[in-house]
GROMACS .gro file of C-alpha atoms in nm:
model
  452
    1UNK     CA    1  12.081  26.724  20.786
    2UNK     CA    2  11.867  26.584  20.480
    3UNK     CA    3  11.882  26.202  20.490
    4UNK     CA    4  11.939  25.996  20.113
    5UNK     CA    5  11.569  25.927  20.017
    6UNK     CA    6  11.378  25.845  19.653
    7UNK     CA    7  11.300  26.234  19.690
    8UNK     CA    8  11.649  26.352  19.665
    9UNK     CA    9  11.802  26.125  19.443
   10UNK     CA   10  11.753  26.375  19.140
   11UNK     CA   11  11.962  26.602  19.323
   12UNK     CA   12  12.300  26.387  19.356
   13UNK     CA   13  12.620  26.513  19.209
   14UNK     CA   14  12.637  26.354  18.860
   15UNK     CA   15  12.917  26.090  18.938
   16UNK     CA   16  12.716  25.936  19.201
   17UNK     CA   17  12.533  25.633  19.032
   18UNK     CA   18  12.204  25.575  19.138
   19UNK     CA   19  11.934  25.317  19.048
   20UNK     CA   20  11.654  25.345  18.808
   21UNK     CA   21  11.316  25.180  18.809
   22UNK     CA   22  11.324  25.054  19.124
   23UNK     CA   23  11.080  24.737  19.210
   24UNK     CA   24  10.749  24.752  19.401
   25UNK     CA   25  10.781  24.375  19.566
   26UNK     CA   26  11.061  24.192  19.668
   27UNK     CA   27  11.122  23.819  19.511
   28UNK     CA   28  11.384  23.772  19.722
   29UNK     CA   29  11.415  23.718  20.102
   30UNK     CA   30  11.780  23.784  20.301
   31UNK     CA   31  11.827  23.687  20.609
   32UNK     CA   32  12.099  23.918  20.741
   33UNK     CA   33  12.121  24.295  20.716
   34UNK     CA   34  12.518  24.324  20.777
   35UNK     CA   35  12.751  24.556  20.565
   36UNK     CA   36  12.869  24.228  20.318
   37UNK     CA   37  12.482  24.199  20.193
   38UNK     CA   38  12.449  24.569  20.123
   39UNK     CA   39  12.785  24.571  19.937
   40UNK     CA   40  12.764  24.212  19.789
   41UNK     CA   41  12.422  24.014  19.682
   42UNK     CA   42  12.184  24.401  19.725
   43UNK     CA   43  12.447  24.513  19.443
   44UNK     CA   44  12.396  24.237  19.254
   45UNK     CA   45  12.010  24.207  19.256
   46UNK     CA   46  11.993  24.664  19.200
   47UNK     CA   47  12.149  24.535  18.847
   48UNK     CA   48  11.813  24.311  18.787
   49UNK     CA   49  11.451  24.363  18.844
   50UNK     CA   50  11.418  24.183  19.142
   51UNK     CA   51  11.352  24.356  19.528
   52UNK     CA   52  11.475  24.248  19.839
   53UNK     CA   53  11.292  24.218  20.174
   54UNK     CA   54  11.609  24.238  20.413
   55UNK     CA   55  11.523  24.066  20.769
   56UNK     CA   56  11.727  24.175  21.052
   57UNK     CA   57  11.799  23.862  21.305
   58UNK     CA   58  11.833  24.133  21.640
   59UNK     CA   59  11.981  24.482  21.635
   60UNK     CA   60  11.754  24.733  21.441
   61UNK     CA   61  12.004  24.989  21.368
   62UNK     CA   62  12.047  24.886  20.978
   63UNK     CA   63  11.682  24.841  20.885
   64UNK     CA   64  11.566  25.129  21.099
   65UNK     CA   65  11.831  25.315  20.914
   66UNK     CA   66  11.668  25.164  20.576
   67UNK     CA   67  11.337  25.242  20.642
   68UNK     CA   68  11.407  25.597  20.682
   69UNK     CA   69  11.575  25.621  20.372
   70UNK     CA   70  11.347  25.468  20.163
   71UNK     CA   71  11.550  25.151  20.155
   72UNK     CA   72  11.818  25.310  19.980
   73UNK     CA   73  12.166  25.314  20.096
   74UNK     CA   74  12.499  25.413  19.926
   75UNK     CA   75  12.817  25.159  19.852
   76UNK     CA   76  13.160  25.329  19.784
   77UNK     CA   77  13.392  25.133  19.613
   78UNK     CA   78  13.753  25.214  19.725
   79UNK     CA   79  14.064  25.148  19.522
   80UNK     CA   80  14.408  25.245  19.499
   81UNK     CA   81  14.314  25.538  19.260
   82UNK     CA   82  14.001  25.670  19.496
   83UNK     CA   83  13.655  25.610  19.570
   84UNK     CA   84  13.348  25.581  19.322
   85UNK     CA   85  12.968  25.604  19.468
   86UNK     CA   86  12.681  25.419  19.386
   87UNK     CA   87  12.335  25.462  19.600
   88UNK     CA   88  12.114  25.107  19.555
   89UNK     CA   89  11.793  25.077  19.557
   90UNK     CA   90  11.710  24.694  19.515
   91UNK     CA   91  11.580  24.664  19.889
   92UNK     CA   92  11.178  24.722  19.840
   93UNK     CA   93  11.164  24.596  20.207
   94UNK     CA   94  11.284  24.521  20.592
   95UNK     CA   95  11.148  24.292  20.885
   96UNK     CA   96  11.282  24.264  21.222
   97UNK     CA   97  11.273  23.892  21.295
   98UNK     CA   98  11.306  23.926  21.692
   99UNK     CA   99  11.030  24.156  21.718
  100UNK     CA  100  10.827  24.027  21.448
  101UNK     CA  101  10.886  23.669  21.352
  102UNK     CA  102  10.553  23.559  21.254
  103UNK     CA  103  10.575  23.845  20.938
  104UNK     CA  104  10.879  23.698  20.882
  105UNK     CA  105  10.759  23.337  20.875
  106UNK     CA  106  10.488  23.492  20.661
  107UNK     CA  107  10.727  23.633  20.443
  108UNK     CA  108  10.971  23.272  20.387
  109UNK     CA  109  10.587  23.118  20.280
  110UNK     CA  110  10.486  23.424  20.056
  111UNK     CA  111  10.415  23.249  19.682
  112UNK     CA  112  10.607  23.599  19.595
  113UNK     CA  113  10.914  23.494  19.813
  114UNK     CA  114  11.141  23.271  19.548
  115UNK     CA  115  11.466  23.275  19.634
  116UNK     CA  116  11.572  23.323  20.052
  117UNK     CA  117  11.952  23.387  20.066
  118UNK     CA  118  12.142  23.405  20.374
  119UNK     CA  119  12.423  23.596  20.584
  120UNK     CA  120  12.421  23.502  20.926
  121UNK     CA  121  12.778  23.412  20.989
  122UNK     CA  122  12.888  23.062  21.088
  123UNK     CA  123  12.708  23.057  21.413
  124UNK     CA  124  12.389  23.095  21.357
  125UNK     CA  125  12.324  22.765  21.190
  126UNK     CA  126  12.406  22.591  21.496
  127UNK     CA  127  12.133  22.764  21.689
  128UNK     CA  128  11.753  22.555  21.625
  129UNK     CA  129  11.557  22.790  21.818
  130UNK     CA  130  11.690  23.085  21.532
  131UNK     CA  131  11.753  23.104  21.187
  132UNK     CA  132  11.684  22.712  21.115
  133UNK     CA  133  11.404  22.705  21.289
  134UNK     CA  134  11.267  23.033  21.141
  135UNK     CA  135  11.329  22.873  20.787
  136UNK     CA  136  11.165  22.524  20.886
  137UNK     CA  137  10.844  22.712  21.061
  138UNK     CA  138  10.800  22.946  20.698
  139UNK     CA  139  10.862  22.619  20.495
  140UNK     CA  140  10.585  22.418  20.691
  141UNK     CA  141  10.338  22.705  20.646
  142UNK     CA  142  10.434  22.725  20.246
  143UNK     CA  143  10.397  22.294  20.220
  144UNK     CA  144  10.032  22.335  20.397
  145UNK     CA  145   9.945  22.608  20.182
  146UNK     CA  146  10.023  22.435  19.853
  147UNK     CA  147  10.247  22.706  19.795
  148UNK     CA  148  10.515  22.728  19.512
  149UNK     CA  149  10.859  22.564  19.509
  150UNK     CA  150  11.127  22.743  19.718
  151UNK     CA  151  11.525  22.824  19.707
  152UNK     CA  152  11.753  22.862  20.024
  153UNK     CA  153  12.064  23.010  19.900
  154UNK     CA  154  12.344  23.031  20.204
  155UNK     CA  155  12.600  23.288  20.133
  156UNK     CA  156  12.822  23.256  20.431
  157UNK     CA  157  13.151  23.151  20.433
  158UNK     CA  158  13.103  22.740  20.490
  159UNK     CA  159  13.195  22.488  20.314
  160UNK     CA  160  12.930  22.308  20.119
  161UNK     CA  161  12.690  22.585  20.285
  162UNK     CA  162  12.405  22.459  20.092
  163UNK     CA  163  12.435  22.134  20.242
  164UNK     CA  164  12.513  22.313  20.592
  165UNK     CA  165  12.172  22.491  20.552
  166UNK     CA  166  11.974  22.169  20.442
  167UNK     CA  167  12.080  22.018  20.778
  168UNK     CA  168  12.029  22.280  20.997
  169UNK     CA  169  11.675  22.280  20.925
  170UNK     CA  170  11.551  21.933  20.773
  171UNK     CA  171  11.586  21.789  21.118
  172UNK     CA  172  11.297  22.069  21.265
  173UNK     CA  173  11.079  21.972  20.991
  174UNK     CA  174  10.792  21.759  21.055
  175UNK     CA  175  10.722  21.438  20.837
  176UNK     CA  176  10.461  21.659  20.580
  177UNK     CA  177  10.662  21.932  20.524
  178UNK     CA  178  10.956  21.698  20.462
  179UNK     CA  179  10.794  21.536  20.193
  180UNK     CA  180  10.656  21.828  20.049
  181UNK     CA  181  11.062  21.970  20.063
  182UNK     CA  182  11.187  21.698  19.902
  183UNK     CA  183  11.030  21.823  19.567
  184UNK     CA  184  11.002  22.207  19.568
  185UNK     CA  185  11.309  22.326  19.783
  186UNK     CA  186  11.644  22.334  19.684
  187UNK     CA  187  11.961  22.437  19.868
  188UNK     CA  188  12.254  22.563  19.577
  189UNK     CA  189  12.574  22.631  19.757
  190UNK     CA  190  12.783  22.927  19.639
  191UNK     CA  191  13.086  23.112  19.739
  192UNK     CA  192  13.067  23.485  19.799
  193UNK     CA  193  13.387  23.725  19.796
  194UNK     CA  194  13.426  24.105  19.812
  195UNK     CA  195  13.651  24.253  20.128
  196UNK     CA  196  13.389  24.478  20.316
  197UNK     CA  197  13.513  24.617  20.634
  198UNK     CA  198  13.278  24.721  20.917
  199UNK     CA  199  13.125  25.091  20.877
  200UNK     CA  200  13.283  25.317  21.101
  201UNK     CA  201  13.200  25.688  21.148
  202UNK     CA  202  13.428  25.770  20.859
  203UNK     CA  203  13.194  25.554  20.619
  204UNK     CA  204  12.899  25.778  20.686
  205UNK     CA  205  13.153  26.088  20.646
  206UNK     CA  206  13.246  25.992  20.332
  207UNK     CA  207  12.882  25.956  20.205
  208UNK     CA  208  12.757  26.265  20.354
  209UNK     CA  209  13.075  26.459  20.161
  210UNK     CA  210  12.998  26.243  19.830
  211UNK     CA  211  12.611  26.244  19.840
  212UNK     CA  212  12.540  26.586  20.004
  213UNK     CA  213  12.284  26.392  20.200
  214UNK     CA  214  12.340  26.192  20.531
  215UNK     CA  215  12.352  25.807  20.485
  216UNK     CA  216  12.344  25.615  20.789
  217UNK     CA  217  12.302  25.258  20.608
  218UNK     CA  218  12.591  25.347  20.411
  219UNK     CA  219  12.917  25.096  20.332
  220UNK     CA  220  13.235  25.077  20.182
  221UNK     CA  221  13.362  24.809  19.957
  222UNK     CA  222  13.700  24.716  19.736
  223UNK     CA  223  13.668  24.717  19.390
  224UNK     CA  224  13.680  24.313  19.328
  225UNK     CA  225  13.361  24.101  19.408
  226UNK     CA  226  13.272  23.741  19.293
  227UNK     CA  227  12.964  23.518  19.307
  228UNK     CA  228  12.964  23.172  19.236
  229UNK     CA  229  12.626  22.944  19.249
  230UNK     CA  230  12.554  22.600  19.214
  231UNK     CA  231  12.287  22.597  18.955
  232UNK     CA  232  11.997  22.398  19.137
  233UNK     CA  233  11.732  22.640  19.177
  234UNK     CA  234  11.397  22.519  19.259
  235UNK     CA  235  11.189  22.835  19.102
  236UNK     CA  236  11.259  23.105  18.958
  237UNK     CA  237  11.602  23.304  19.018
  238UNK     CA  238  11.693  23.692  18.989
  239UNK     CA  239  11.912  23.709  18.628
  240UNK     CA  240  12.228  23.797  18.857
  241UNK     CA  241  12.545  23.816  18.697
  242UNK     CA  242  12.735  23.543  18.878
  243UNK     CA  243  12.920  23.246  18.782
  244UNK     CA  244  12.693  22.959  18.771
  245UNK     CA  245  12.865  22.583  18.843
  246UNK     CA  246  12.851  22.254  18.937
  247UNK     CA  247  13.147  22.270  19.100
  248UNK     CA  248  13.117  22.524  19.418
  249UNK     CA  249  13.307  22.303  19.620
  250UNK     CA  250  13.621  22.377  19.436
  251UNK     CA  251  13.569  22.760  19.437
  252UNK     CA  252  13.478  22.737  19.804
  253UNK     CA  253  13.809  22.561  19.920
  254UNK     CA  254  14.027  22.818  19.707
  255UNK     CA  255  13.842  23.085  19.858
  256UNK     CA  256  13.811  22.964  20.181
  257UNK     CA  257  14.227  22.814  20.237
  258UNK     CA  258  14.340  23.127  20.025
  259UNK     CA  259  14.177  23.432  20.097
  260UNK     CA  260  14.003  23.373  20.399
  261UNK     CA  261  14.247  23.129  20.568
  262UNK     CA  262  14.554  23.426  20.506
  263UNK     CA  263  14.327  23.675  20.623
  264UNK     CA  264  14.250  23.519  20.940
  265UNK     CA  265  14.638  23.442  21.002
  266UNK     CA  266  14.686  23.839  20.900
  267UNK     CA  267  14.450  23.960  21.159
  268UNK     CA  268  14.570  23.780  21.443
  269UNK     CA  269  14.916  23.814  21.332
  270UNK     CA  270  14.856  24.193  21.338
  271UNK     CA  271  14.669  24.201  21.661
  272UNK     CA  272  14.907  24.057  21.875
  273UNK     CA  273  15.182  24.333  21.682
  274UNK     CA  274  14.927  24.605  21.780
  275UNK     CA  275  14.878  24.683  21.399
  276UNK     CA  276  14.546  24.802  21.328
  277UNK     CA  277  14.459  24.652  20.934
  278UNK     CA  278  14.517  24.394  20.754
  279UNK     CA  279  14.696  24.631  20.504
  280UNK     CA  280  14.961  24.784  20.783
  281UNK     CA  281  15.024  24.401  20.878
  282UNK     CA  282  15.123  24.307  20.567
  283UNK     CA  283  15.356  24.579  20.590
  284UNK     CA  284  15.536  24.440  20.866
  285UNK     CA  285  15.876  24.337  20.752
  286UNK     CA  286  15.858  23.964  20.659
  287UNK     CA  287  15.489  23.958  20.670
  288UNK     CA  288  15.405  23.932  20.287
  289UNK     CA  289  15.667  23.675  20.232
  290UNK     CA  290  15.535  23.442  20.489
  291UNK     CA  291  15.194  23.507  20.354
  292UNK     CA  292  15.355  23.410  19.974
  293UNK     CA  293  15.512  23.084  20.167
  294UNK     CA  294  15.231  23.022  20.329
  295UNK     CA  295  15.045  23.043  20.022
  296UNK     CA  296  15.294  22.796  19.768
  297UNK     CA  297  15.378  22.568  20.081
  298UNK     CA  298  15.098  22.494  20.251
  299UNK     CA  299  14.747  22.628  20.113
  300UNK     CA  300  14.831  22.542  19.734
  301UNK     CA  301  14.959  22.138  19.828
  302UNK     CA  302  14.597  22.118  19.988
  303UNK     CA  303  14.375  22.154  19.756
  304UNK     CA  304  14.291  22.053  19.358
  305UNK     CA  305  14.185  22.430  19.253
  306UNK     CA  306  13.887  22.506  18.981
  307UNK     CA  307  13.934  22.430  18.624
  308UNK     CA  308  14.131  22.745  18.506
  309UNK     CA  309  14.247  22.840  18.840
  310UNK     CA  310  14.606  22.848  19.033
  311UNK     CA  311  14.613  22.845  19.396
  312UNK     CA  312  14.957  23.037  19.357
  313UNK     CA  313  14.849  23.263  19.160
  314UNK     CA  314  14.502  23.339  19.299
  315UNK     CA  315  14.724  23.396  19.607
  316UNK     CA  316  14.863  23.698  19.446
  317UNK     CA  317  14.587  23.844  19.356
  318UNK     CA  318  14.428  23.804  19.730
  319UNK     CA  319  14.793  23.991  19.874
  320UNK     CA  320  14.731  24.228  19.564
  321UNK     CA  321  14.403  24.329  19.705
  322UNK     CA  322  14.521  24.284  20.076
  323UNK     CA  323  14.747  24.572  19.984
  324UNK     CA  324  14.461  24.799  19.873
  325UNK     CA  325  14.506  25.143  20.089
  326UNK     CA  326  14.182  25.246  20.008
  327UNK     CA  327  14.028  24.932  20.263
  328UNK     CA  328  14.083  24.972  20.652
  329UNK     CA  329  14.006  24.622  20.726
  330UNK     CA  330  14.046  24.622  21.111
  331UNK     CA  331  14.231  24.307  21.232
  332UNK     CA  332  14.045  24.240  21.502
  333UNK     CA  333  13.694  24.287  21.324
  334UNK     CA  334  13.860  23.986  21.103
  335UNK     CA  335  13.961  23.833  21.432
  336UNK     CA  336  13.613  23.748  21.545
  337UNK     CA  337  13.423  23.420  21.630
  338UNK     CA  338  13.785  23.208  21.528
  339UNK     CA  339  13.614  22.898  21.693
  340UNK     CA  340  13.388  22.919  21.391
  341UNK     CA  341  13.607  23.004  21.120
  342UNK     CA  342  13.934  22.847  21.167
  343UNK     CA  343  13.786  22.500  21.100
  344UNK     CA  344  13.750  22.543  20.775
  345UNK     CA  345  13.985  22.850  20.715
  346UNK     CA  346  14.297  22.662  20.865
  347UNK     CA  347  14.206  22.300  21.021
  348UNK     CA  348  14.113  22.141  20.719
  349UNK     CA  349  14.441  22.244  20.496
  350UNK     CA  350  14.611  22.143  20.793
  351UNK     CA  351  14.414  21.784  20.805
  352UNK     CA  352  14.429  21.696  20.464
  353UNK     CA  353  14.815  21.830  20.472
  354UNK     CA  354  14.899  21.576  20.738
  355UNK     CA  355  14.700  21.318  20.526
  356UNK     CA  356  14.932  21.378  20.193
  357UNK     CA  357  15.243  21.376  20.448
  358UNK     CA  358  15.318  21.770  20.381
  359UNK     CA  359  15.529  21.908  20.649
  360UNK     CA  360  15.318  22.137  20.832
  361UNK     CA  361  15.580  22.355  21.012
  362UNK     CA  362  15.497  22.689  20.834
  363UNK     CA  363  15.094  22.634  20.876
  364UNK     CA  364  15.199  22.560  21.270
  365UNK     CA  365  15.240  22.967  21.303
  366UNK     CA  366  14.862  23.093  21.246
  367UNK     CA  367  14.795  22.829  21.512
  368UNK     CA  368  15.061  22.970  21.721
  369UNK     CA  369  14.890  23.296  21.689
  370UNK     CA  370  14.560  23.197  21.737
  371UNK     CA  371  14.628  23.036  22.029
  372UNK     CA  372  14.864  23.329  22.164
  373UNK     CA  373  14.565  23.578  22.024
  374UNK     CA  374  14.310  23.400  22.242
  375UNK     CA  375  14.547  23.451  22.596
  376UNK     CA  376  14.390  23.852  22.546
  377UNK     CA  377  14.748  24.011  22.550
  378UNK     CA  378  14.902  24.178  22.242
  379UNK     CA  379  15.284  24.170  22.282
  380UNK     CA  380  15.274  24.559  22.416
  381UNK     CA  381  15.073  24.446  22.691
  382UNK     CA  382  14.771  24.590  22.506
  383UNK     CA  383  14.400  24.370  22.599
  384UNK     CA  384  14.274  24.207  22.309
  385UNK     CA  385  13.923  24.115  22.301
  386UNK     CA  386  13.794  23.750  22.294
  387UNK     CA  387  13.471  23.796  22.084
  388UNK     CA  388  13.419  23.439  22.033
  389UNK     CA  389  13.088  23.188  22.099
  390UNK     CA  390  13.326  22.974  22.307
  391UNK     CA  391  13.565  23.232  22.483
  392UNK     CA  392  13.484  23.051  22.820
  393UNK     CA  393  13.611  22.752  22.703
  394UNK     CA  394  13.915  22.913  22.523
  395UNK     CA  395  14.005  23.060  22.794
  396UNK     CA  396  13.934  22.831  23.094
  397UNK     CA  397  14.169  22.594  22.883
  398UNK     CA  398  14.448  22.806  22.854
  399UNK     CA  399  14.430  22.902  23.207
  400UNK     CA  400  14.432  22.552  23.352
  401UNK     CA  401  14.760  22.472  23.066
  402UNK     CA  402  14.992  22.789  23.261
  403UNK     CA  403  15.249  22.904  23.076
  404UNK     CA  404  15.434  22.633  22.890
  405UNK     CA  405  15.385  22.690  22.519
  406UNK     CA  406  15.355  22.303  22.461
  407UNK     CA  407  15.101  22.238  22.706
  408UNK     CA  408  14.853  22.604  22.560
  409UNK     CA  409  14.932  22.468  22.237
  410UNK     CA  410  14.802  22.124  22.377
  411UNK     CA  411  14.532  22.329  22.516
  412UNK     CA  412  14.373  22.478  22.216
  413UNK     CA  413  14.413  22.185  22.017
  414UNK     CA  414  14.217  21.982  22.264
  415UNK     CA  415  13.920  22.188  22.229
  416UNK     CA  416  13.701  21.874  22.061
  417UNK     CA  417  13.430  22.149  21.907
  418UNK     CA  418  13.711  22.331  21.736
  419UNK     CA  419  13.984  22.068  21.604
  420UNK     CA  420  13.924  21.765  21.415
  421UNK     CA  421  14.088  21.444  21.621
  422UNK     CA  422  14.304  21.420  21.345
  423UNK     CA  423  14.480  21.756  21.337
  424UNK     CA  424  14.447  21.760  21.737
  425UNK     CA  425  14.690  21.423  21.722
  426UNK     CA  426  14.934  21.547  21.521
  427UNK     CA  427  15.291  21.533  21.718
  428UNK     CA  428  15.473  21.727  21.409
  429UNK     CA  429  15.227  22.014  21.436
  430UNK     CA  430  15.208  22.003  21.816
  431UNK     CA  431  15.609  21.987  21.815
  432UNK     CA  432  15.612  22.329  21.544
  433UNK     CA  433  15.346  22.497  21.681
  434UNK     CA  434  15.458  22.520  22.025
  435UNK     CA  435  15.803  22.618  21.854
  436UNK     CA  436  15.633  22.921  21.727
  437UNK     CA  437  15.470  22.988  22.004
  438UNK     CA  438  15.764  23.035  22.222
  439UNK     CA  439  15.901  23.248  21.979
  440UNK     CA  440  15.630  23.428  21.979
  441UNK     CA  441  15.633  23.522  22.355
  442UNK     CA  442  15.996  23.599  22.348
  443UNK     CA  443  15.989  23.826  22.071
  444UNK     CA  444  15.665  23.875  21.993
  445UNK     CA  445  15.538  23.907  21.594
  446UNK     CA  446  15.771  24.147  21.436
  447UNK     CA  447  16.081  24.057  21.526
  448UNK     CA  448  15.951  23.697  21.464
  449UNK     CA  449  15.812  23.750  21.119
  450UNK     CA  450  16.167  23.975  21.061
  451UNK     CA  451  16.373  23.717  21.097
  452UNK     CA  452  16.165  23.405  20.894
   0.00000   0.00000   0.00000
């Protein structure tokens, strides 16, 4: 079957959008070749003049797929009403980084390089001998070439992730290149959002039945997307059209306690109920009024939203597009690498509840089902996988605490890397979350969720 290349594009069914002049060098380099780039920041930049050079950190699959095609790849946006089609063109480039990291050294000094931007999930800043470390070696080859200033711009879901980034890699940094940094490299934080679920064989279906063509870089998407940037650029920036601040922070907290907080407690809700998306577990009876609850209770007393913004009501719109039929987000794809994500998804609205003496038993459940989620079992019996940096530890914990809900819930919140002393010392959420535990193993999530 004909793969989507430049040569074809001409002969695309007339709904499909595709891009026009399409740019010869790439200003940009991202670090991170996962479906949420494609669908997200590449969308963004194919409205501008600006190319990307996407760098792959290990698997090949995407870029190869890329390369092939010309760098083009399709997005389809799905809503309640259908699907619409767009094929982007903005990549001009890729790089593998573990089989050739000196190009892509090369490519983080390039004078043409302006802007870097990021998509590595939570993980990978915590690893020297990878992505920092690959962004401190390109920086001290652009400071001994003179070269021109420099913007990291992290897009992952952290909190102050610019600020994340700058200390991942500062330390690696010799003394010259520091200095040289401290005046022509800037790290803006921003907060990203569009729902992009993991393409599945039905993704590339889709695009071969809309294009005509086969698309093996292709992605799905829901209709709503967001950018917001702190406006500290060292150089010159891509004319994308985000929302440019001074106040991320505020954007990143709603986002991060709202959307991605709820989603998290969704997908491991939904896991242990053997419900496949996040979609069919809000279906559960119960389900979206503990996620409202949740929501008004417990996420909305933690936080001072943006100017303009309601936590409440910004909560709607995330269940809103939650509800979205047209998005198969799979629980357990959402499920992944909780040791990362839960601290700021669900440990900090619980810290800086306990601090403004908010009762915490309703934010004691996601725990509950985190911790339950992490035993493997989903209350048919069925294995759940543990993909998680510290599964050992998760689970070596939970062994040694048997069966007692208090004691696993003791467990989990004992893990030092994962809980903040604070939260871990906590007797009212200890007390409520091994409440909800126990219901949780005699019932299991529907019948507890039912009966709320």
């Amino acid at each position: 079957m004909e793969r989507l290349t430049s040569s074809v594009l001409k002969r695309l069914p007339g709904d499909v959008q595709v891009p026009g002049d399409r740019p010869q060098t790439a200003g940009v380099l991202h670090l991170g070749a996962g479906a949420f780039h494609r669908a997200h920041q590449a969308v963004y930049t194919d409205d501008t003049d600006w190319g990307i050079t996407v760098a792959a950190p290990n698997s090949r699959g995407v870029i190869d797929a890329l390369a092939e095609q010309d760098g083009l790849f399709s997005v389809a946006t799905l809503g309640p009403e259908g699907a619409s089609m767009r094929v982007v063109g903005a990549i001009a480039d890729t790089v593998h980084i573990a089989s050739e990291r000196e190009r892509a050294v090369d490519l983080v000094a390039a004078e043409t390089t302006h802007v870097v931007t990021l998509t590595v999930t939570e993980k990978a800043y915590r690893d020297p001998a990878g992505v920092p470390g690959l962004l401190a070696a390109g920086l001290a080859m652009r400071a001994a070439r003179g070269g021109p200033p420099l913007t990291i711009l992290c897009c992952d879901n952290l909190p102050d992730n610019g600020k994340t980034t700058r200390a991942a890699v500062e330390p690696l940094l010799d003394d010259a290149t520091r200095d040289w940094a401290e005046g022509n490299v800037a790290f803006p934080s921003s907060m990203v959002d569009r729902i992009v679920p993991a393409s599945t064989q039905a993704t590339y279906e889709r695009a071969l039945a809309d294009l005509g063509v086969t698309d093996l870089a292709a992605v799905e998407a829901e209709p709503f997307t967001q950018w917001v940037i702190e406006d500290d650029f060292a150089g010159p920036r891509p004319p994308w059209d985000a929302t440019y601040t001074h106040d991320v922070a505020g954007w990143e907290r709603l986002k991060l306690r709202t959307l991605n907080g709820v989603h998290s407690t969704l997908a491991y809700l939904g896991a242990l109920a053997d419900v496949e998306t996040i979609s069919e577990t809000l279906a559960l009876p119960g389900a979206e009024s503990f996620a409202r609850w949740l929501i008004a209770e417990q996420i909305a007393p933690s936080l001072t939203p943006p100017d303009g913004q309601d936590t409440v009501a910004y909560g709607e719109g995330v269940l809103e597009r939650f509800h979205n039929p047209g998005i198969r987000h799979r629980c357990l794809q959402i499920a992944m690498d909780g040791s990362q994500k839960l601290p700021q998804r669900l440990f900090a609205t619980i810290a800086d509840l306990a601090e403004a003496h908010v009762d915490l038993d309703l934010i004691a459940l996601p725990v509950a089902a985190w911790t339950r989620f992490c035993a493997g079992r989903s209350d048919d019996g069925a294995e759940l996988p543990l993909d998680d940096p510290l599964k050992d530890v998760i689970r070596q914990s939970l062994a040694a605490a048997g069966g007692n809900p208090a004691a696993r819930i003791d467990a989990i919140l004992g893990l030092h890397q994962i809980v903040p002393p604070t939260v871990a010392e906590n007797h009212q959420l200890r007390r409520a979350a091994a409440k909800w535990l126990r219901e949780l193993d005699r019932h299991g999530v529907a019948t507890t969720l039912e009966h709320l």
